[in-house]
Short mmCIF file of C-alpha atoms and ligand atoms in Angstrom, two decimals:
data_model
loop_
_atom_site.label_atom_id
_atom_site.label_comp_id
_atom_site.label_asym_id
_atom_site.label_seq_id
_atom_site.Cartn_x
_atom_site.Cartn_y
_atom_site.Cartn_z
CA UNK P 421 -0.08 0.11 -0.23
CA UNK P 422 1.05 3.62 -0.68
CA UNK P 423 1.38 6.03 2.40
CA UNK P 424 -1.89 7.75 0.81
CA UNK P 425 -3.58 4.60 1.18
CA UNK P 426 -2.61 3.69 4.45
CA UNK P 427 -3.67 7.17 5.69
CA UNK P 428 -7.03 6.55 4.24
CA UNK P 429 -7.07 2.81 5.98
CA UNK P 430 -6.15 4.42 9.06
CA UNK P 431 -9.01 7.08 8.88
CA UNK P 432 -11.42 4.66 8.16
CA UNK P 433 -10.32 2.22 10.88
CA UNK P 434 -10.83 5.12 13.19
CA UNK P 435 -14.56 5.84 12.07
CA UNK P 436 -15.03 1.96 12.76
CA UNK P 437 -13.32 2.07 15.90
CA UNK P 438 -15.22 4.96 17.67
CA UNK P 439 -18.75 3.33 16.34
CA UNK P 440 -17.55 0.23 18.18
CA UNK P 441 -17.04 1.81 21.00
CA UNK P 442 -19.90 3.90 21.19
CA UNK P 443 -22.07 0.47 21.23
CA UNK P 444 -20.08 -1.34 23.51
CA UNK P 445 -22.85 -1.70 26.10
CA UNK P 446 -20.36 -2.98 29.18
CA UNK P 447 -16.75 -3.63 30.10
CA UNK P 448 -16.09 -6.58 28.44
CA UNK P 449 -17.63 -5.81 25.01
CA UNK P 450 -15.21 -2.52 25.07
CA UNK P 451 -12.21 -4.43 26.07
CA UNK P 452 -13.03 -6.77 22.99
CA UNK P 453 -13.13 -3.47 21.14
CA UNK P 454 -9.59 -2.21 22.77
CA UNK P 455 -8.21 -5.86 21.67
CA UNK P 456 -9.56 -5.52 17.90
CA UNK P 457 -8.34 -2.32 17.31
CA UNK P 458 -5.43 -1.42 19.61
CA UNK P 459 -3.99 -4.88 20.97
CA UNK P 460 -0.17 -5.05 20.51
CA UNK P 461 0.10 -8.32 18.24
CA UNK P 462 -2.97 -8.13 15.86
CA UNK P 463 -4.93 -5.09 16.63
CA UNK P 464 -5.90 -3.63 13.32
CA UNK P 465 -4.17 -0.24 14.14
CA UNK P 466 -1.38 -1.68 15.30
CA UNK P 467 -1.05 -3.82 12.36
CA UNK P 468 -0.97 -0.62 10.13
CA UNK P 469 1.75 0.81 12.14
CA UNK P 470 3.82 -2.35 11.73
CA UNK P 471 3.65 -1.88 7.99
CA UNK P 472 5.39 1.59 8.21
CA UNK P 473 8.83 -0.02 8.28
CA UNK P 474 7.56 -0.95 4.35
CA UNK P 475 7.35 2.64 3.56
CA UNK P 476 9.75 4.79 1.80
CA UNK P 477 11.52 7.07 4.51
CA UNK P 478 10.16 10.17 3.59
CA UNK P 479 6.59 8.96 3.96
CA UNK P 480 6.96 7.76 7.35
CA UNK P 481 6.34 10.56 9.30
CA UNK P 482 3.66 11.84 7.63
CA UNK P 483 1.62 8.10 8.22
CA UNK P 484 3.57 8.16 11.66
CA UNK P 485 1.70 11.21 13.03
CA UNK P 486 -1.70 10.20 11.60
CA UNK P 487 -1.40 6.28 13.14
CA UNK P 488 -0.54 7.96 16.24
CA UNK P 489 -3.41 10.69 16.52
CA UNK P 490 -6.12 7.81 15.45
CA UNK P 491 -4.76 5.58 18.07
CA UNK P 492 -5.00 8.71 20.78
CA UNK P 493 -8.54 9.27 19.65
CA UNK P 494 -9.45 5.92 20.03
CA UNK P 495 -7.57 5.28 23.24
CA UNK P 496 -9.62 8.67 24.62
CA UNK P 497 -13.01 7.24 23.37
CA UNK P 498 -12.28 3.57 25.29
CA UNK P 499 -11.73 5.67 28.36
CA UNK P 500 -14.87 8.39 28.04
CA UNK P 501 -16.98 5.14 27.52
CA UNK P 502 -15.15 2.90 30.23
CA UNK P 503 -16.20 5.99 32.67
CA UNK P 504 -19.47 6.31 31.32
CA UNK P 505 -20.34 2.69 31.83
CA UNK P 506 -18.98 2.72 35.27
CA UNK P 507 -21.78 4.98 36.31
CA UNK P 508 -25.00 3.88 38.46
CA UNK P 509 -27.66 2.86 36.09
CA UNK P 510 -29.99 5.91 35.15
CA UNK P 511 -27.04 8.13 34.67
CA UNK P 512 -25.48 6.29 31.44
CA UNK P 513 -27.83 7.93 29.32
CA UNK P 514 -26.66 11.52 29.66
CA UNK P 515 -26.60 12.87 26.11
CA UNK P 516 -23.26 14.52 25.83
CA UNK P 517 -24.35 16.06 22.49
CA UNK P 518 -26.65 18.33 23.71
CA UNK P 519 -26.19 21.97 23.70
CA UNK P 520 -25.10 23.49 27.03
CA UNK P 521 -27.51 25.01 29.05
CA UNK P 522 -26.53 28.91 29.12
CA UNK P 523 -25.97 30.50 32.50
CA UNK P 524 -28.55 31.23 34.68
CA UNK P 525 -29.52 35.36 34.48
CA UNK P 526 -30.50 36.87 37.60
CA UNK P 527 -32.51 39.72 37.75
CA UNK P 528 -34.45 42.31 39.43
CA UNK P 529 -38.22 41.71 40.08
CA UNK P 530 -40.25 43.79 37.53
CA UNK P 531 -42.07 45.57 40.51
CA UNK P 532 -38.45 46.33 41.87
CA UNK P 533 -37.39 47.69 38.58
CA UNK P 534 -40.07 49.91 38.25
CA UNK P 535 -39.52 51.32 41.84
CA UNK P 536 -35.74 51.79 41.19
CA UNK P 537 -36.54 53.80 38.11
CA UNK P 538 -39.17 56.11 39.86
CA UNK P 539 -37.04 56.60 42.88
CA UNK P 540 -34.18 57.35 40.66
CA UNK P 541 -35.60 60.14 38.64
CA UNK P 542 -37.14 61.76 42.06
CA UNK P 543 -33.56 61.15 43.68
CA UNK P 544 -32.02 63.41 40.35
CA UNK P 545 -34.62 66.02 41.32
CA UNK P 546 -32.96 66.02 44.51
CA UNK P 547 -35.13 63.77 46.82
CA UNK P 548 -33.77 61.49 49.85
CA UNK P 549 -35.30 57.93 50.56
CA UNK P 550 -37.02 57.44 53.65
CA UNK P 551 -37.92 54.28 55.21
CA UNK P 552 -40.30 53.21 58.13
CA UNK P 553 -41.77 50.28 59.76
CA UNK P 554 -44.50 48.44 58.02
CA UNK P 555 -46.80 47.89 61.45
CA UNK P 556 -47.61 51.17 62.63
CA UNK P 557 -49.91 52.65 65.03
CA UNK P 558 -53.43 54.30 64.07
CA UNK P 559 -51.23 57.63 64.86
CA UNK P 560 -49.08 57.35 62.26
CA UNK P 561 -51.43 55.66 59.55
CA UNK P 562 -54.51 57.70 59.88
CA UNK P 563 -55.07 60.40 62.78
CA UNK P 564 -52.06 62.32 62.15
CA UNK P 565 -53.05 62.30 58.30
CA UNK P 566 -56.70 64.16 58.99
CA UNK P 567 -58.31 60.63 59.02
CA UNK P 568 -60.49 60.21 61.74
CA UNK P 569 -60.94 56.67 63.16
CA UNK P 570 -64.39 56.59 62.01
CA UNK P 571 -63.70 57.40 58.19
CA UNK P 572 -64.25 54.62 55.95
CA UNK P 573 -60.57 53.89 55.15
CA UNK P 574 -60.19 53.13 58.86
CA UNK P 575 -62.61 50.29 58.70
CA UNK P 576 -61.05 47.15 60.05
CA UNK P 577 -62.89 45.67 57.07
CA UNK P 578 -60.41 47.21 55.16
CA UNK P 579 -57.23 47.20 56.71
CA UNK P 580 -54.98 44.34 58.48
CA UNK P 581 -54.73 45.00 62.36
CA UNK P 582 -52.32 43.17 64.64
CA UNK P 583 -53.34 44.27 67.73
CA UNK P 584 -55.45 47.11 69.20
CA UNK P 585 -54.04 50.24 67.58
CA UNK P 586 -51.47 48.99 65.93
CA UNK P 587 -51.88 47.66 61.76
CA UNK P 588 -50.03 46.92 58.97
CA UNK P 589 -49.61 50.25 57.16
CA UNK P 590 -51.87 50.74 54.83
CA UNK P 591 -50.13 53.38 52.76
CA UNK P 592 -46.81 54.62 53.19
CA UNK P 593 -47.92 58.06 54.37
CA UNK P 594 -46.75 57.22 58.15
CA UNK P 595 -43.30 56.92 56.92
CA UNK P 596 -43.76 61.05 55.77
CA UNK P 597 -45.28 61.81 58.83
CA UNK P 598 -42.43 60.24 61.15
CA UNK P 599 -39.94 62.01 59.03
CA UNK P 600 -41.71 65.27 59.37
CA UNK P 601 -41.90 64.91 63.25
CA UNK P 602 -37.92 64.49 63.22
CA UNK P 603 -37.05 67.22 60.95
CA UNK P 604 -37.52 70.54 60.05
CA UNK P 605 -38.60 71.85 56.56
CA UNK P 606 -37.32 71.66 54.24
CA UNK P 607 -38.10 68.19 52.88
CA UNK P 608 -38.12 66.45 49.84
CA UNK P 609 -38.41 62.77 50.05
CA UNK P 610 -39.76 59.15 48.26
CA UNK P 611 -41.00 56.58 50.45
CA UNK P 612 -41.44 53.21 48.64
CA UNK P 613 -42.50 50.12 50.45
CA UNK P 614 -44.61 47.33 51.14
CA UNK P 615 -48.30 48.42 51.95
CA UNK P 616 -51.49 46.14 53.32
CA UNK P 617 -54.81 46.32 53.04
CA UNK P 618 -57.89 43.77 53.30
CA UNK P 619 -58.42 42.99 49.61
CA UNK P 620 -59.28 39.95 47.82
CA UNK P 621 -56.44 38.84 45.69
CA UNK P 622 -57.67 39.45 41.89
CA UNK P 623 -56.42 40.60 38.71
CA UNK P 624 -56.27 44.24 40.28
CA UNK P 625 -55.70 43.91 44.16
CA UNK P 626 -53.35 42.34 46.07
CA UNK P 627 -53.55 42.26 49.77
CA UNK P 628 -49.81 43.37 49.85
CA UNK P 629 -48.65 45.95 47.45
CA UNK P 630 -46.04 48.15 46.62
CA UNK P 631 -46.43 52.02 46.73
CA UNK P 632 -44.30 55.11 46.30
CA UNK P 633 -45.27 58.44 47.99
CA UNK P 634 -43.50 61.89 47.56
CA UNK P 635 -43.42 64.54 49.90
CA UNK P 636 -42.24 68.13 49.22
CA UNK P 637 -42.61 70.87 52.57
CA UNK P 638 -40.81 74.19 52.29
CA UNK P 639 -41.64 77.95 52.57
CA UNK P 640 -43.17 78.95 49.31
CA UNK P 641 -44.16 75.98 47.78
CA UNK P 642 -46.99 76.32 45.25
CA UNK P 643 -49.43 74.33 42.90
CA UNK P 644 -46.84 75.25 40.44
CA UNK P 645 -44.19 73.27 41.69
CA UNK P 646 -46.47 70.42 42.31
CA UNK P 647 -47.86 70.33 38.60
CA UNK P 648 -44.07 71.20 37.10
CA UNK P 649 -42.16 68.77 39.66
CA UNK P 650 -45.17 65.83 38.50
CA UNK P 651 -45.01 66.85 34.83
CA UNK P 652 -41.29 66.71 34.32
CA UNK P 653 -41.01 63.52 36.61
CA UNK P 654 -43.73 61.97 33.58
CA UNK P 655 -41.52 63.10 30.56
CA UNK P 656 -38.50 61.41 32.38
CA UNK P 657 -39.91 57.95 33.11
CA UNK P 658 -42.87 57.83 29.90
CA UNK P 659 -40.56 60.07 27.37
CA UNK P 660 -40.12 63.89 26.51
CA UNK P 661 -43.84 64.12 24.72
CA UNK P 662 -45.73 62.88 27.79
CA UNK P 663 -48.21 65.17 29.06
CA UNK P 664 -50.10 65.03 32.08
CA UNK P 665 -53.58 66.23 33.30
CA UNK P 666 -55.18 66.56 36.47
CA UNK P 667 -58.93 66.05 37.62
CA UNK P 668 -60.46 66.64 40.78
CA UNK P 669 -60.21 64.42 43.78
CA UNK P 670 -60.41 63.93 47.48
CA UNK P 671 -57.87 62.53 50.01
CA UNK P 672 -58.33 63.64 53.39
CA UNK P 673 -54.28 64.37 53.78
CA UNK P 674 -54.71 66.92 50.92
CA UNK P 675 -56.30 69.75 49.87
CA UNK P 676 -57.09 70.34 46.74
CA UNK P 677 -56.41 66.59 45.71
CA UNK P 678 -56.07 65.37 42.31
CA UNK P 679 -56.07 62.16 40.27
CA UNK P 680 -53.04 62.50 37.64
CA UNK P 681 -53.34 60.95 34.35
CA UNK P 682 -50.70 60.88 31.65
CA UNK P 683 -51.10 60.37 27.77
CA UNK P 684 -48.00 59.14 26.01
CA UNK P 685 -46.75 59.52 22.80
CA UNK P 686 -45.62 56.13 21.12
CA UNK P 687 -43.23 55.60 18.15
CA UNK P 688 -44.68 52.60 16.38
CA UNK P 689 -42.01 50.47 14.10
CA UNK P 690 -42.71 51.90 11.30
CA UNK P 691 -41.86 55.59 13.07
CA UNK P 692 -45.43 56.73 12.89
CA UNK P 693 -46.51 58.38 16.30
CA UNK P 694 -49.65 57.59 17.88
CA UNK P 695 -50.96 59.19 21.55
CA UNK P 696 -52.24 57.08 23.95
CA UNK P 697 -55.77 57.50 26.08
CA UNK P 698 -55.16 59.49 29.34
CA UNK P 699 -53.85 56.47 31.88
CA UNK P 700 -54.32 57.18 35.46
CA UNK P 701 -51.03 56.92 37.32
CA UNK P 702 -50.98 58.40 40.50
CA UNK P 703 -52.98 60.55 43.23
CA UNK P 704 -51.61 63.48 45.07
CA UNK P 705 -52.63 67.14 46.39
CA UNK P 706 -51.73 70.05 48.37
CA UNK P 707 -50.77 69.03 52.12
CA UNK P 708 -53.65 69.77 54.21
CA UNK P 709 -52.61 72.07 56.99
CA UNK P 710 -54.37 69.81 59.21
CA UNK P 711 -51.56 67.26 58.63
CA UNK P 712 -48.82 70.31 59.01
CA UNK P 713 -50.28 71.50 62.06
CA UNK P 714 -50.48 67.42 63.58
CA UNK P 715 -46.57 67.46 63.26
CA UNK P 716 -45.79 70.52 65.02
CA UNK P 717 -45.33 72.67 61.65
CA UNK P 718 -46.67 76.28 61.37
CA UNK P 719 -48.83 76.08 58.16
CA UNK P 720 -48.91 79.74 57.96
CA UNK P 721 -45.16 79.35 57.43
CA UNK P 722 -45.00 76.35 55.08
CA UNK P 723 -46.98 74.65 52.52
CA UNK P 724 -46.03 71.47 50.22
CA UNK P 725 -47.69 69.03 48.04
CA UNK P 726 -47.37 64.86 48.34
CA UNK P 727 -48.66 62.03 45.86
CA UNK P 728 -48.71 58.42 45.87
CA UNK P 729 -48.46 55.64 42.96
CA UNK P 730 -48.63 52.30 42.83
CA UNK P 731 -45.32 51.00 41.10
CA UNK P 732 -47.23 47.32 40.44
CA UNK P 733 -49.75 49.26 38.31
CA UNK P 734 -47.17 51.31 36.72
CA UNK P 735 -45.23 47.78 35.19
CA UNK P 736 -48.36 46.41 34.10
CA UNK P 737 -48.67 49.46 32.12
CA UNK P 738 -45.07 49.64 30.97
CA UNK P 739 -45.14 45.65 30.20
CA UNK P 740 -48.69 45.39 28.89
CA UNK P 741 -49.49 42.90 31.89
CA UNK P 742 -53.34 42.36 32.34
CA UNK P 743 -53.46 40.47 35.43
CA UNK P 744 -51.39 41.76 39.14
CA UNK P 745 -51.08 38.02 39.99
CA UNK P 746 -48.35 37.12 37.21
CA UNK P 747 -46.10 39.17 39.25
CA UNK P 748 -46.79 37.36 42.46
CA UNK P 749 -46.80 33.69 41.25
CA UNK P 750 -43.09 33.48 40.40
CA UNK P 751 -43.45 31.56 37.26
CA UNK P 752 -40.14 31.74 35.81
CA UNK P 753 -41.41 31.83 32.35
CA UNK P 754 -42.94 34.87 32.85
CA UNK P 755 -40.30 36.87 35.23
CA UNK P 756 -36.99 35.27 33.18
CA UNK P 757 -38.64 37.88 30.50
CA UNK P 758 -37.57 40.94 33.17
CA UNK P 759 -34.09 39.55 33.63
CA UNK P 760 -31.54 41.89 32.44
CA UNK P 761 -28.13 39.56 33.32
CA UNK P 762 -27.17 42.01 36.14
C1 2NL G 1840 -53.16 57.04 46.13
C2 2NL G 1840 -53.20 58.56 46.70
C3 2NL G 1840 -51.54 59.70 48.01
C4 2NL G 1840 -50.72 61.35 49.65
C5 2NL G 1840 -50.77 59.72 48.67
C6 2NL G 1840 -49.60 62.28 51.54
C7 2NL G 1840 -48.68 62.34 52.33
C8 2NL G 1840 -48.60 62.95 53.62
C9 2NL G 1840 -49.60 64.26 53.28
C10 2NL G 1840 -50.41 64.39 52.40
CL1 2NL G 1840 -47.37 62.99 54.72
N1 2NL G 1840 -50.37 63.08 51.46
N2 2NL G 1840 -49.65 61.07 50.65
C11 2NL G 1840 -51.38 62.15 48.90
C12 2NL G 1840 -52.19 61.88 47.71
C13 2NL G 1840 -52.38 60.92 47.19
O1 2NL G 1840 -51.75 58.38 47.19
O2 2NL G 1840 -53.79 57.20 45.04
N3 2NL G 1840 -52.21 56.51 46.21
C14 2NL G 1840 -51.92 55.08 45.19
#
């Protein structure tokens, strides 16, 4: 045989040997394959190697090199197969040809992402983040906020009491009250956190939900500051062409009070621009002088404004989610869509 023929013969022996290795079902069969191809006296690959001497000297290196490569490949396959056969039953059928799993991408929960985006915008406008307890007293949750205990909002049907006069906060306003008690104006804070109400769990209500409230108190703070700051927030969050609208409303702790709607401009894939409907995104108002008095501020000297919004609702609008419960059911097929790989 010529050197070219020998290389061809080695390569077909290699294919044959690898197939035999793969189909060997136990150690004995595997040993038979080893002897038949690599056996010292008459293994077929060894026989080819022995013919090296009959080749012209200049052809020997190329054939020798190929023979060694084939020997190495077959030995390695024998070892791998042997290790696989040695595994306990049930694990031997791992398919090594399957693509590897991609690395796990962690991510923040979509509601946490909304909270962060919202509070970062206020942080950039000079607000600090305030925290407070999730269980608080009737004073902080209601009375200080100009909400008498016979007001419907304070009804035990709507709130979760722990013991007499102590309840799970139904909004984050107690955090603002505590902040005002401890600090003199100027105050510029946002208070994100969990709040609790006695609601049934459905597409638009969960008994525990995230809220972000904001509060500004200083001398000379007017409705203009109030409206301009919320309009600027809306433009930073929903895009520069976003408009806001105030509709008259009522909250016990603000006067006047408003529901705030936004109208966004969306650029479609073909470049055309469409306006959305007005969407309600928060409640807000000028802080009621009675609240200022309750925390020891002089309402003749100080004025302010406040807002409250639900980041889950904001996230629903942003991502087109139509059922709040999907945020809480921890289905990874849903949550993984919000993972950014951080
Ligand atoms: C809503 C409405 C609102 C506030 C929260 C507030 C806090 C203090 C004083 C005055 Cl300490 N007001 N917070 C004001 C207006 C509305 O929330 O719809 N939240 C989801």
